[in-house]
PDB file of C-alpha atoms in Angstrom:
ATOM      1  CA  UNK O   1      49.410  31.204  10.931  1.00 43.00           C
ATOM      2  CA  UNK O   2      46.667  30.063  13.312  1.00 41.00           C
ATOM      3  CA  UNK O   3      45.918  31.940  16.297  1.00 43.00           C
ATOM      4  CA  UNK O   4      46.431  30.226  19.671  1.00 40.00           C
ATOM      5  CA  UNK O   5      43.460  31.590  20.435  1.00 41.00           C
ATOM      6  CA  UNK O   6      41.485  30.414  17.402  1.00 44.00           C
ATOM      7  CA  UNK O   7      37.967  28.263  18.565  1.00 41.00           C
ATOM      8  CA  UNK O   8      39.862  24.996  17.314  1.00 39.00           C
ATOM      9  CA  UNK O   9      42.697  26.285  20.024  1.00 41.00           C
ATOM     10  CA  UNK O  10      40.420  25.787  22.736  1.00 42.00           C
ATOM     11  CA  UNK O  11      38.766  22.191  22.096  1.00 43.00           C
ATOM     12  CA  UNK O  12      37.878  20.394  24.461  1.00 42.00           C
ATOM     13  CA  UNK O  13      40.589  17.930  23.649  1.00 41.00           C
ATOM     14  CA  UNK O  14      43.037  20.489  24.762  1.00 43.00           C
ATOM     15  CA  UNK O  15      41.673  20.210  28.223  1.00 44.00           C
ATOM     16  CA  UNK O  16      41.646  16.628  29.025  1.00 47.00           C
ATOM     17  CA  UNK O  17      43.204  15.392  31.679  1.00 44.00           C
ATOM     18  CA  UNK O  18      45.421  13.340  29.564  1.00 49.00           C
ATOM     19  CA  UNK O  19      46.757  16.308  28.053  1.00 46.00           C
ATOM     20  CA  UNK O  20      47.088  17.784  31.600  1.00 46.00           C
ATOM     21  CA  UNK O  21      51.273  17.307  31.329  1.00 50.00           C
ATOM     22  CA  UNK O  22      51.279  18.721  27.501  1.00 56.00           C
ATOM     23  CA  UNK O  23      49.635  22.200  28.360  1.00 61.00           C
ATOM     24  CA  UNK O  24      49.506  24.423  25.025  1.00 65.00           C
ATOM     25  CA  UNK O  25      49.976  27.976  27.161  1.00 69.00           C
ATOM     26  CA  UNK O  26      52.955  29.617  27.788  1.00 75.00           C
ATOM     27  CA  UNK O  27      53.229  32.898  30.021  1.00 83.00           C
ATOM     28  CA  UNK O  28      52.591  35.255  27.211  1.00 85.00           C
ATOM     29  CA  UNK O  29      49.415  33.724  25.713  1.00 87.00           C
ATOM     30  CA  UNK O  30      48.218  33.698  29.270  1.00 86.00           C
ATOM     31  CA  UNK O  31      48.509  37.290  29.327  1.00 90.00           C
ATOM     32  CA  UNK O  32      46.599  37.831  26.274  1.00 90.00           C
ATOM     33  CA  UNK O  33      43.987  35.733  27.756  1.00 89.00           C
ATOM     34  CA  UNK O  34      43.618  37.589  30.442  1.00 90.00           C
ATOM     35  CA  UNK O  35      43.430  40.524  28.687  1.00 93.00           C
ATOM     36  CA  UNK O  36      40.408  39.229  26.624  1.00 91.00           C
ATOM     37  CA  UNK O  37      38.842  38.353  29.840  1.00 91.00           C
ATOM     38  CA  UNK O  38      39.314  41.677  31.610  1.00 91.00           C
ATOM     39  CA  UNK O  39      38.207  43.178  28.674  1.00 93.00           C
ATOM     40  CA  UNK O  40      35.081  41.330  28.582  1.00 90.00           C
ATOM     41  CA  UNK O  41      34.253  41.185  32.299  1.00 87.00           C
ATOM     42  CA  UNK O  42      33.917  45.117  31.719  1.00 88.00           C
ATOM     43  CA  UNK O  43      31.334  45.010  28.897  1.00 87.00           C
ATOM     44  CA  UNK O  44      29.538  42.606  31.691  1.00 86.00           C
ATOM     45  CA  UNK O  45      29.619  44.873  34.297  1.00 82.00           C
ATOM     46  CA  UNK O  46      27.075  46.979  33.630  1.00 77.00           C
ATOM     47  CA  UNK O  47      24.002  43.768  33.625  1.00 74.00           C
ATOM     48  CA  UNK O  48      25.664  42.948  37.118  1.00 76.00           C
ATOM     49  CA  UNK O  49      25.720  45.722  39.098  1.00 72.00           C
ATOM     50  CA  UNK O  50      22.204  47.257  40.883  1.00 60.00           C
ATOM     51  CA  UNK O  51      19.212  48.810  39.657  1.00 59.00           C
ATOM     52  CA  UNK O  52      16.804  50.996  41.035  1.00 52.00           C
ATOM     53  CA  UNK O  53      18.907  51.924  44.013  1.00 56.00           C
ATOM     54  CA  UNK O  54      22.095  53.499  42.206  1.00 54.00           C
ATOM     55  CA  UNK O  55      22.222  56.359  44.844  1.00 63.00           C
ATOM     56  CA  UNK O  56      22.388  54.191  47.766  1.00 82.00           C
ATOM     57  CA  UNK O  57      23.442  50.568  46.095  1.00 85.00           C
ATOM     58  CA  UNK O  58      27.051  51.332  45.019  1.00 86.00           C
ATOM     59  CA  UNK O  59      29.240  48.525  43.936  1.00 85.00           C
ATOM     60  CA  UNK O  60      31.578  49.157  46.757  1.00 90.00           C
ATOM     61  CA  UNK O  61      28.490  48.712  49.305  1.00 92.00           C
ATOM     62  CA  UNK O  62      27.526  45.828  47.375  1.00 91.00           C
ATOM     63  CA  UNK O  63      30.836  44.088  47.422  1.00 91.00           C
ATOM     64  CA  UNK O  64      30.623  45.089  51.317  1.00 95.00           C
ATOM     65  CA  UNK O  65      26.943  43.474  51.496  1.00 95.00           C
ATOM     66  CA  UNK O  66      28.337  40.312  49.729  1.00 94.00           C
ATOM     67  CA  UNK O  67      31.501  39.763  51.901  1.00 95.00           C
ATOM     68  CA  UNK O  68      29.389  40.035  55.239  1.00 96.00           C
ATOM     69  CA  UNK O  69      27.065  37.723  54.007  1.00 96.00           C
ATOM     70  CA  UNK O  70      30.213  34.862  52.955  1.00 93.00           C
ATOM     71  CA  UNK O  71      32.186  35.677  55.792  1.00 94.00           C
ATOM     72  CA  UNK O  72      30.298  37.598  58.188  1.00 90.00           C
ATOM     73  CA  UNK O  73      29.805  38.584  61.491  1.00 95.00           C
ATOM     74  CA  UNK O  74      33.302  40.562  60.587  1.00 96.00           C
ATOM     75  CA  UNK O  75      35.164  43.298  62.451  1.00 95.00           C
ATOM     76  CA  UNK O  76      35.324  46.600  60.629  1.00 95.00           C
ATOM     77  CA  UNK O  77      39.308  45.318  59.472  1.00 94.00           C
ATOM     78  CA  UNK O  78      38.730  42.354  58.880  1.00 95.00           C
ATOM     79  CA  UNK O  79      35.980  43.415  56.487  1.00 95.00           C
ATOM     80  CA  UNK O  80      38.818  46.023  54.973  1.00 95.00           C
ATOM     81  CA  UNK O  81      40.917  43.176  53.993  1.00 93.00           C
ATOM     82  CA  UNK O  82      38.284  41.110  52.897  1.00 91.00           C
ATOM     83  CA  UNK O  83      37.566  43.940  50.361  1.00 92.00           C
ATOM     84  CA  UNK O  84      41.083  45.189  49.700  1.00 91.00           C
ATOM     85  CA  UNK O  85      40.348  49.040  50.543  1.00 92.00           C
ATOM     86  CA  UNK O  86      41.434  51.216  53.482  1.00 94.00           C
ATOM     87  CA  UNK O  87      40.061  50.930  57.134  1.00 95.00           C
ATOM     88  CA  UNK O  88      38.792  54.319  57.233  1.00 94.00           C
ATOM     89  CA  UNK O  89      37.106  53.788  54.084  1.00 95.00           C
ATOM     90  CA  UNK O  90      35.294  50.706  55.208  1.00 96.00           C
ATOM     91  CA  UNK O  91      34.771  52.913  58.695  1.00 95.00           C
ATOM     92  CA  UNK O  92      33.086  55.334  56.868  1.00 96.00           C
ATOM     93  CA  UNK O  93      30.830  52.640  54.528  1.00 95.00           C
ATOM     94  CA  UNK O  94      29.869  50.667  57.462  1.00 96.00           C
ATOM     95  CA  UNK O  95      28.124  54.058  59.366  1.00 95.00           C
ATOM     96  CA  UNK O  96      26.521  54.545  55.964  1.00 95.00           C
ATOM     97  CA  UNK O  97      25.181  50.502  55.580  1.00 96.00           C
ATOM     98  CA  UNK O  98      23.838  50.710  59.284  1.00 96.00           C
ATOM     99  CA  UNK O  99      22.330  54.694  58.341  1.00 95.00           C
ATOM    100  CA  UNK O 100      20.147  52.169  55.868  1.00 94.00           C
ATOM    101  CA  UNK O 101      19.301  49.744  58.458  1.00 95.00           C
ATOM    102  CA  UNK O 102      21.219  46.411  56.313  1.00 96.00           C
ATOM    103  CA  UNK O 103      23.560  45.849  58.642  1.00 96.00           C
ATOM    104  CA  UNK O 104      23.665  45.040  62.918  1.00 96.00           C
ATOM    105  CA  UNK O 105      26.713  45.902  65.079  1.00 95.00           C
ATOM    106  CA  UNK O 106      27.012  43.157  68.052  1.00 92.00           C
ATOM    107  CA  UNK O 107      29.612  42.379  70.458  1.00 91.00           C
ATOM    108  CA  UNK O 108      32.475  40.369  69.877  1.00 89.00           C
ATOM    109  CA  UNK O 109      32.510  37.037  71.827  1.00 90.00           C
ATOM    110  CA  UNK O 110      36.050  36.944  71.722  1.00 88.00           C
ATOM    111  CA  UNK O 111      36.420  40.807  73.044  1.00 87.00           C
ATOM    112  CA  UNK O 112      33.766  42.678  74.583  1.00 81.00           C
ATOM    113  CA  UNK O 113      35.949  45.534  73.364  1.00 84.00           C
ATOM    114  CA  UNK O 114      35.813  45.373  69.919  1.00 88.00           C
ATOM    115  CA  UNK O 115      32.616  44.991  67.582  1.00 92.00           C
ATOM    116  CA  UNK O 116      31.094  42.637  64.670  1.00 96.00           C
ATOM    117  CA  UNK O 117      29.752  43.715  61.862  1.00 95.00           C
ATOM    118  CA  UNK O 118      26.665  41.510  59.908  1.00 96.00           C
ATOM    119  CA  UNK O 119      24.289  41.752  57.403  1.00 96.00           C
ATOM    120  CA  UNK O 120      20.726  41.772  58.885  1.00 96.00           C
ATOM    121  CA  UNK O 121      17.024  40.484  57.225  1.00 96.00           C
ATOM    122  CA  UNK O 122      16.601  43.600  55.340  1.00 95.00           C
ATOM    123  CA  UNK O 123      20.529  43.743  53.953  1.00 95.00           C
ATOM    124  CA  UNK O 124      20.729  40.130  53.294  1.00 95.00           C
ATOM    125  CA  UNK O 125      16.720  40.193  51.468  1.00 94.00           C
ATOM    126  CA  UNK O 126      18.629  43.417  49.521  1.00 92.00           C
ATOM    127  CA  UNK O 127      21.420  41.373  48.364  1.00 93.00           C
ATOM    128  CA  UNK O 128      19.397  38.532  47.783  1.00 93.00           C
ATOM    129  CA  UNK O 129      17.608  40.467  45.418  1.00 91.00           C
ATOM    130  CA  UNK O 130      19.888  42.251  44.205  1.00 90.00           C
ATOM    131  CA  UNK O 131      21.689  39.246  42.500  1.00 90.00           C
ATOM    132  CA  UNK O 132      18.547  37.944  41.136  1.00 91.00           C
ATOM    133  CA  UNK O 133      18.209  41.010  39.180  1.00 88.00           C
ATOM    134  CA  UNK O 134      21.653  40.203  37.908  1.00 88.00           C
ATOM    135  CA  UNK O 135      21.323  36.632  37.045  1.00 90.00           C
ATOM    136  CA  UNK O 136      18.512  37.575  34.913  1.00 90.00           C
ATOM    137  CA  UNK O 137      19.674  40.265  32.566  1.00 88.00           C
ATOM    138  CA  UNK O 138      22.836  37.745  32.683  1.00 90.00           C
ATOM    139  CA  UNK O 139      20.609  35.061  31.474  1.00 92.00           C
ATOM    140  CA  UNK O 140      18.938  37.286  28.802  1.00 91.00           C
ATOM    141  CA  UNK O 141      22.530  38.099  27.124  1.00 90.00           C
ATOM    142  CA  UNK O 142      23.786  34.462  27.254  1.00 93.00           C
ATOM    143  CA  UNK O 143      20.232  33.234  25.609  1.00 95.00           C
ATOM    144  CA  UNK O 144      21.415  35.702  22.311  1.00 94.00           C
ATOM    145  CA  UNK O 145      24.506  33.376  22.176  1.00 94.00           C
ATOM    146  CA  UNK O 146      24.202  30.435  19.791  1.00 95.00           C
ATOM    147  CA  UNK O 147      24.303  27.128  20.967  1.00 95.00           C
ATOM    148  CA  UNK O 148      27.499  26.311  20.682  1.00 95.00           C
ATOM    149  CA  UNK O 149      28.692  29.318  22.408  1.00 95.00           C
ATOM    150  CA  UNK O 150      26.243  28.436  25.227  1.00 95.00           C
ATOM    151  CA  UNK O 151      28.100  24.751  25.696  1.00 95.00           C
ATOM    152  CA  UNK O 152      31.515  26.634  25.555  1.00 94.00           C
ATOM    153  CA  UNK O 153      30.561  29.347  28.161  1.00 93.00           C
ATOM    154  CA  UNK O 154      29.284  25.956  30.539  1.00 95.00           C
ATOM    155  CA  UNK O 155      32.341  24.137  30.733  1.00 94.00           C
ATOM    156  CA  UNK O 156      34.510  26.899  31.345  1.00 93.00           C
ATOM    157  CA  UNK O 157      32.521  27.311  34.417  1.00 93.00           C
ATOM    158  CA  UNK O 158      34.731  25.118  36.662  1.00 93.00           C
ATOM    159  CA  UNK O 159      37.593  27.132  35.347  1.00 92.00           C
ATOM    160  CA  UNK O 160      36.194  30.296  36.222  1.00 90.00           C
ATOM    161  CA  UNK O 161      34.846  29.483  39.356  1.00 90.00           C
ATOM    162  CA  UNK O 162      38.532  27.855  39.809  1.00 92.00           C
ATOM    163  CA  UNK O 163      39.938  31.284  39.148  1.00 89.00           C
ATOM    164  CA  UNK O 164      37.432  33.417  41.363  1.00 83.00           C
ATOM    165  CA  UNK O 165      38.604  31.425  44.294  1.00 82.00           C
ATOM    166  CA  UNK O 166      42.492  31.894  43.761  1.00 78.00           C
ATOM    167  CA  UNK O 167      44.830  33.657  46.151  1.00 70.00           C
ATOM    168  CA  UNK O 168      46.972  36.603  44.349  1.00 65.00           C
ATOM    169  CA  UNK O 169      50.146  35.206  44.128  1.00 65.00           C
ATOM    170  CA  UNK O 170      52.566  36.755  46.670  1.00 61.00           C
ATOM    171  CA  UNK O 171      55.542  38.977  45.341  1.00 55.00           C
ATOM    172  CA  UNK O 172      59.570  37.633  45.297  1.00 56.00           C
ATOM    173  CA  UNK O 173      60.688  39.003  48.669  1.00 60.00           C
ATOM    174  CA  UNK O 174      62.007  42.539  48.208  1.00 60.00           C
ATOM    175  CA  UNK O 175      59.584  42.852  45.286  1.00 55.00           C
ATOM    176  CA  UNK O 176      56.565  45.634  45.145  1.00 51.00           C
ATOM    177  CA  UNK O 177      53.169  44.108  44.874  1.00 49.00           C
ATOM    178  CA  UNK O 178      52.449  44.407  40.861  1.00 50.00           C
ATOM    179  CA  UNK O 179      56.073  44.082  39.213  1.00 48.00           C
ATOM    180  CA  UNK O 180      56.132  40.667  38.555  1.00 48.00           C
ATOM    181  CA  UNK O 181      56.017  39.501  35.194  1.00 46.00           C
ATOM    182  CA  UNK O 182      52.744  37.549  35.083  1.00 45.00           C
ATOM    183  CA  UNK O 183      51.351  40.702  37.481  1.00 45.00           C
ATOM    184  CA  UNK O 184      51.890  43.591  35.438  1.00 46.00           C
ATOM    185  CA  UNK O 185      49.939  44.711  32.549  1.00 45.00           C
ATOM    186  CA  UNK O 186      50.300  42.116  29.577  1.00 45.00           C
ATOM    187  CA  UNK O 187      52.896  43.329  26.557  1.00 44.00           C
ATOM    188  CA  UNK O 188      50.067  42.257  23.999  1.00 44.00           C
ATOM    189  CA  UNK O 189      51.460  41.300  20.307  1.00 45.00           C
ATOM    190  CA  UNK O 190      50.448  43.441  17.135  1.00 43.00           C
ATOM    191  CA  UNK O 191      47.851  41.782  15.268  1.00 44.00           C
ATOM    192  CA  UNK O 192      49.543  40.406  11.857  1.00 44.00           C
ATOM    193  CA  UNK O 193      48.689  41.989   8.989  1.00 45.00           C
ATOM    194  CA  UNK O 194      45.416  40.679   7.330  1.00 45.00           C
ATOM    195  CA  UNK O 195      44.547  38.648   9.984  1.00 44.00           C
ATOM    196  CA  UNK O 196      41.482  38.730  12.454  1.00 43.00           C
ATOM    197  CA  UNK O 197      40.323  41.625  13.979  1.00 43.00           C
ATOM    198  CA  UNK O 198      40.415  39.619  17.097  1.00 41.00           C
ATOM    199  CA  UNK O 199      40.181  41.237  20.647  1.00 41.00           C
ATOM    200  CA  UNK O 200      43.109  40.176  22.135  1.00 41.00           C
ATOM    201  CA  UNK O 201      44.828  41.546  18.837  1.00 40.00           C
ATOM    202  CA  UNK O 202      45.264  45.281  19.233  1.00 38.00           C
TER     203      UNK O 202
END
């Protein structure tokens, strides 16, 4: 039997908008793509994160670097829920961002009381940089791809970009963050015998 997630599975004739209302997915095979996505964001993560300034350029300062510069001037908790960690973690990070002279501390308009956090010259050149770096070992893995794969990985672009964007859905009332069904980890299916050693299949 052919895998949903065989190549033909995911023409482009699948995704036209005239097939919007006939949508081939159900909940489980949305899982198992997920899976295969998480699985290879993680072999990814390595060309994306910094270079040259691992003992001072974590991820977690980077993902701090990159929300000031979207949303920023932010207070220290709004800057903790932008990132999704504790305040006193974020506390502590922020001491240790302004320590490396990237970041400025300035008054908030709105309450002389309470303080703004933002990325200076030096934090946002840093960043800057830092995602050049990136995009370029990026760009060096996607030019071993063939061809084809390089068209495929294009136009899912709006879809991932679509995806990067989306609120977490919120729980049923009375229901823990992380118990839903489409929340918790996937139940993936056993791969059939003889068939593909496939990623999603294991």
């Amino acid at each position: 039997m052919t895998s949903p997630f065989d190549s033909a599975a995911f023409d482009s004739a699948a995704y036209d908008s005239d097939a919007a209302d006939s949508d081939p997915f159900d909940s489980e095979q949305s899982a198992e793509l997920a899976e295969r996505l998480r699985a290879a964001i993680q072999q990814l993560l390595p060309e994306l994160r910094a270079q040259g300034m691992q003992n001072q350029l974590t991820p977690s300062r980077l993902a701090a670097l990159a929300a000031l510069s979207a949303y920023g001037p932010l207070r220290i908790s709004d800057l903790a829920t932008r990132m999704g960690i504790a305040l006193s973690t974020v506390s502590r990070m922020v001491d240790l961002l302004d320590g490396f002279g990237w970041i400025e501390r300035e008054a908030d308009p709105k309450d002389q009381r309470a303080t703004l956090i933002a990325l200076n010259e030096t934090g946002q050149a840093l960043l800057d940089s830092t995602r050049r770096q990136a995009a370029t070992r990026l760009a060096e893995r996607i030019d071993q791809l063939t061809a084809d794969h390089r068209h495929t990985l294009h136009d899912a672009l709006p879809a991932l970009e679509a995806l990067s964007t989306q609120r977490p859905a919120e729980p049923p009332p009375g229901e823990p963050p992380g118990t839903g069904r489409r929340q918790g980890l996937p139940t993936r299916r056993r791969r059939p015998a003889g068939g593909p050693d496939r990623a999603g299949w294991r």
